[in-house]
Amino acid sequence: MVAQITDGVKVSVETTYQPEYSNPANEHFMFAYKIKIENLSHYSVQLMSRHWNIFDSNGTKREVEGEGVVGQQPIIEPGGMHEYVSGCNLQTDMGTMHGSYEMRRLVDDEALTVLIPKFALIAPFKLN
């Protein structure tokens, strides 16, 4: 697990290779990632959008942007958290992802850019 704190918001990431949804012969490797967002600040925040940088080990880079996460724009109260699971497919058996969330602090509508730490996506058979 990797984690990073930005402006009182902690983002933790765990990854899992999904062999049942992968097809290595066709260069399709599927990974799931579980994100936990914890609000360690004194103010309620709302997650407005996300931006991902996705890298395959073959040099391919993709960027993904969109509103919210898995169709939601959650409000996270002080001391609260929000968890979700999503997925990413790669053309290779390993790669990395990192990015950011655009959030707003509800008390004064201030925009916050919360960093998502860089994490590895590695098929377990690569580790042997």
mmCIF file of C-alpha atoms in Angstrom:
data_model
loop_
_atom_site.group_PDB
_atom_site.id
_atom_site.type_symbol
_atom_site.label_atom_id
_atom_site.label_comp_id
_atom_site.label_asym_id
_atom_site.label_seq_id
_atom_site.Cartn_x
_atom_site.Cartn_y
_atom_site.Cartn_z
ATOM 1 C CA MET A 1 0.000 0.000 0.000
ATOM 2 C CA VAL A 2 1.162 3.522 -0.760
ATOM 3 C CA ALA A 3 -0.207 6.714 0.806
ATOM 4 C CA GLN A 4 0.230 10.470 0.572
ATOM 5 C CA ILE A 5 -1.240 13.446 2.471
ATOM 6 C CA THR A 6 -2.014 16.761 0.751
ATOM 7 C CA ASP A 7 -3.746 19.639 2.578
ATOM 8 C CA GLY A 8 -4.999 17.286 5.284
ATOM 9 C CA VAL A 9 -6.423 14.711 2.862
ATOM 10 C CA LYS A 10 -4.783 11.272 2.897
ATOM 11 C CA VAL A 11 -5.016 9.064 -0.185
ATOM 12 C CA SER A 12 -4.059 5.365 0.175
ATOM 13 C CA VAL A 13 -3.913 2.851 -2.688
ATOM 14 C CA GLU A 14 -3.869 -0.964 -2.837
ATOM 15 C CA THR A 15 -3.688 -2.887 -6.127
ATOM 16 C CA THR A 16 -4.653 -6.380 -7.267
ATOM 17 C CA TYR A 17 -3.930 -8.158 -10.542
ATOM 18 C CA GLN A 18 -7.097 -9.586 -12.120
ATOM 19 C CA PRO A 19 -6.088 -12.777 -14.001
ATOM 20 C CA GLU A 20 -9.725 -13.709 -14.722
ATOM 21 C CA TYR A 21 -10.153 -10.488 -16.762
ATOM 22 C CA SER A 22 -6.690 -10.550 -18.360
ATOM 23 C CA ASN A 23 -5.527 -12.081 -21.616
ATOM 24 C CA PRO A 24 -1.715 -11.937 -21.764
ATOM 25 C CA ALA A 25 -1.604 -13.515 -25.253
ATOM 26 C CA ASN A 26 -3.502 -10.453 -26.527
ATOM 27 C CA GLU A 27 -1.500 -7.958 -24.446
ATOM 28 C CA HIS A 28 -4.412 -7.279 -22.090
ATOM 29 C CA PHE A 29 -3.602 -7.112 -18.374
ATOM 30 C CA MET A 30 -6.330 -6.003 -15.965
ATOM 31 C CA PHE A 31 -5.704 -4.535 -12.522
ATOM 32 C CA ALA A 32 -8.043 -3.383 -9.762
ATOM 33 C CA TYR A 33 -7.118 -0.624 -7.366
ATOM 34 C CA LYS A 34 -8.759 0.273 -4.069
ATOM 35 C CA ILE A 35 -8.568 3.903 -3.015
ATOM 36 C CA LYS A 36 -9.167 5.149 0.507
ATOM 37 C CA ILE A 37 -9.537 8.914 0.946
ATOM 38 C CA GLU A 38 -9.375 10.114 4.552
ATOM 39 C CA ASN A 39 -10.166 13.680 5.590
ATOM 40 C CA LEU A 40 -7.680 14.523 8.361
ATOM 41 C CA SER A 41 -8.482 18.257 8.149
ATOM 42 C CA HIS A 42 -10.982 20.330 10.149
ATOM 43 C CA TYR A 43 -13.144 21.122 7.095
ATOM 44 C CA SER A 44 -15.581 19.158 4.947
ATOM 45 C CA VAL A 45 -14.321 18.581 1.410
ATOM 46 C CA GLN A 46 -16.028 17.433 -1.767
ATOM 47 C CA LEU A 47 -14.265 15.451 -4.481
ATOM 48 C CA MET A 48 -15.126 17.155 -7.774
ATOM 49 C CA SER A 49 -12.920 15.486 -10.418
ATOM 50 C CA ARG A 50 -9.951 13.198 -11.038
ATOM 51 C CA HIS A 51 -6.900 13.191 -13.297
ATOM 52 C CA TRP A 52 -4.817 10.050 -13.896
ATOM 53 C CA ASN A 53 -1.467 9.477 -15.590
ATOM 54 C CA ILE A 54 -1.160 5.816 -16.619
ATOM 55 C CA PHE A 55 2.112 4.329 -17.853
ATOM 56 C CA ASP A 56 2.703 0.913 -19.441
ATOM 57 C CA SER A 57 6.225 -0.542 -19.245
ATOM 58 C CA ASN A 58 6.390 -0.335 -23.067
ATOM 59 C CA GLY A 59 6.454 3.484 -22.868
ATOM 60 C CA THR A 60 2.757 4.086 -23.569
ATOM 61 C CA LYS A 61 1.273 6.948 -21.533
ATOM 62 C CA ARG A 62 -2.431 7.696 -21.146
ATOM 63 C CA GLU A 63 -4.211 10.486 -19.322
ATOM 64 C CA VAL A 64 -7.736 10.101 -17.993
ATOM 65 C CA GLU A 65 -9.866 12.921 -16.617
ATOM 66 C CA GLY A 66 -13.431 13.003 -15.430
ATOM 67 C CA GLU A 67 -15.949 14.163 -12.887
ATOM 68 C CA GLY A 68 -15.946 12.482 -9.500
ATOM 69 C CA VAL A 69 -14.992 8.864 -8.916
ATOM 70 C CA VAL A 70 -17.064 5.867 -10.048
ATOM 71 C CA GLY A 71 -19.988 8.202 -10.728
ATOM 72 C CA GLN A 72 -19.888 9.985 -7.363
ATOM 73 C CA GLN A 73 -18.728 13.355 -6.055
ATOM 74 C CA PRO A 74 -18.574 12.441 -2.363
ATOM 75 C CA ILE A 75 -18.506 14.924 0.492
ATOM 76 C CA ILE A 76 -16.039 13.772 3.140
ATOM 77 C CA GLU A 77 -16.544 15.201 6.610
ATOM 78 C CA PRO A 78 -13.634 15.889 9.004
ATOM 79 C CA GLY A 79 -12.450 12.534 10.345
ATOM 80 C CA GLY A 80 -14.448 10.728 7.649
ATOM 81 C CA MET A 81 -13.370 8.666 4.685
ATOM 82 C CA HIS A 82 -14.526 7.459 1.282
ATOM 83 C CA GLU A 83 -13.429 4.195 -0.337
ATOM 84 C CA TYR A 84 -13.953 2.919 -3.856
ATOM 85 C CA VAL A 85 -12.602 0.278 -6.215
ATOM 86 C CA SER A 86 -11.884 0.827 -9.881
ATOM 87 C CA GLY A 87 -9.797 -0.793 -12.570
ATOM 88 C CA CYS A 88 -7.165 -0.179 -15.196
ATOM 89 C CA ASN A 89 -6.065 -2.243 -18.166
ATOM 90 C CA LEU A 90 -2.505 -2.218 -19.455
ATOM 91 C CA GLN A 91 -0.879 -3.580 -22.605
ATOM 92 C CA THR A 92 2.011 -4.935 -20.517
ATOM 93 C CA ASP A 93 2.277 -6.973 -17.329
ATOM 94 C CA MET A 94 3.487 -3.983 -15.340
ATOM 95 C CA GLY A 95 3.107 -0.236 -15.198
ATOM 96 C CA THR A 96 2.371 2.671 -12.892
ATOM 97 C CA MET A 97 -0.338 5.192 -12.151
ATOM 98 C CA HIS A 98 -0.480 8.496 -10.318
ATOM 99 C CA GLY A 99 -2.643 11.548 -10.436
ATOM 100 C CA SER A 100 -4.722 14.036 -8.502
ATOM 101 C CA TYR A 101 -8.196 14.849 -7.271
ATOM 102 C CA GLU A 102 -9.681 18.303 -7.556
ATOM 103 C CA MET A 103 -11.585 18.949 -4.345
ATOM 104 C CA ARG A 104 -13.304 21.938 -2.838
ATOM 105 C CA ARG A 105 -13.431 22.932 0.771
ATOM 106 C CA LEU A 106 -17.097 23.518 1.579
ATOM 107 C CA VAL A 107 -16.592 26.225 4.232
ATOM 108 C CA ASP A 108 -15.088 28.743 1.773
ATOM 109 C CA ASP A 109 -15.333 26.996 -1.636
ATOM 110 C CA GLU A 110 -11.522 26.944 -1.909
ATOM 111 C CA ALA A 111 -10.194 24.574 -4.569
ATOM 112 C CA LEU A 112 -7.677 21.935 -3.451
ATOM 113 C CA THR A 113 -5.495 19.710 -5.611
ATOM 114 C CA VAL A 114 -4.967 16.469 -3.687
ATOM 115 C CA LEU A 115 -2.186 14.244 -4.993
ATOM 116 C CA ILE A 116 -2.649 10.517 -5.612
ATOM 117 C CA PRO A 117 0.690 8.801 -4.934
ATOM 118 C CA LYS A 118 2.442 6.853 -7.667
ATOM 119 C CA PHE A 119 1.710 3.147 -7.409
ATOM 120 C CA ALA A 120 2.823 0.082 -9.328
ATOM 121 C CA LEU A 121 0.614 -2.325 -11.259
ATOM 122 C CA ILE A 122 2.546 -5.594 -11.493
ATOM 123 C CA ALA A 123 1.271 -9.037 -12.448
ATOM 124 C CA PRO A 124 2.391 -11.466 -9.698
ATOM 125 C CA PHE A 125 4.189 -13.766 -12.149
ATOM 126 C CA LYS A 126 6.607 -10.891 -12.877
ATOM 127 C CA LEU A 127 7.820 -11.039 -9.285
ATOM 128 C CA ASN A 128 9.072 -14.642 -9.491
#
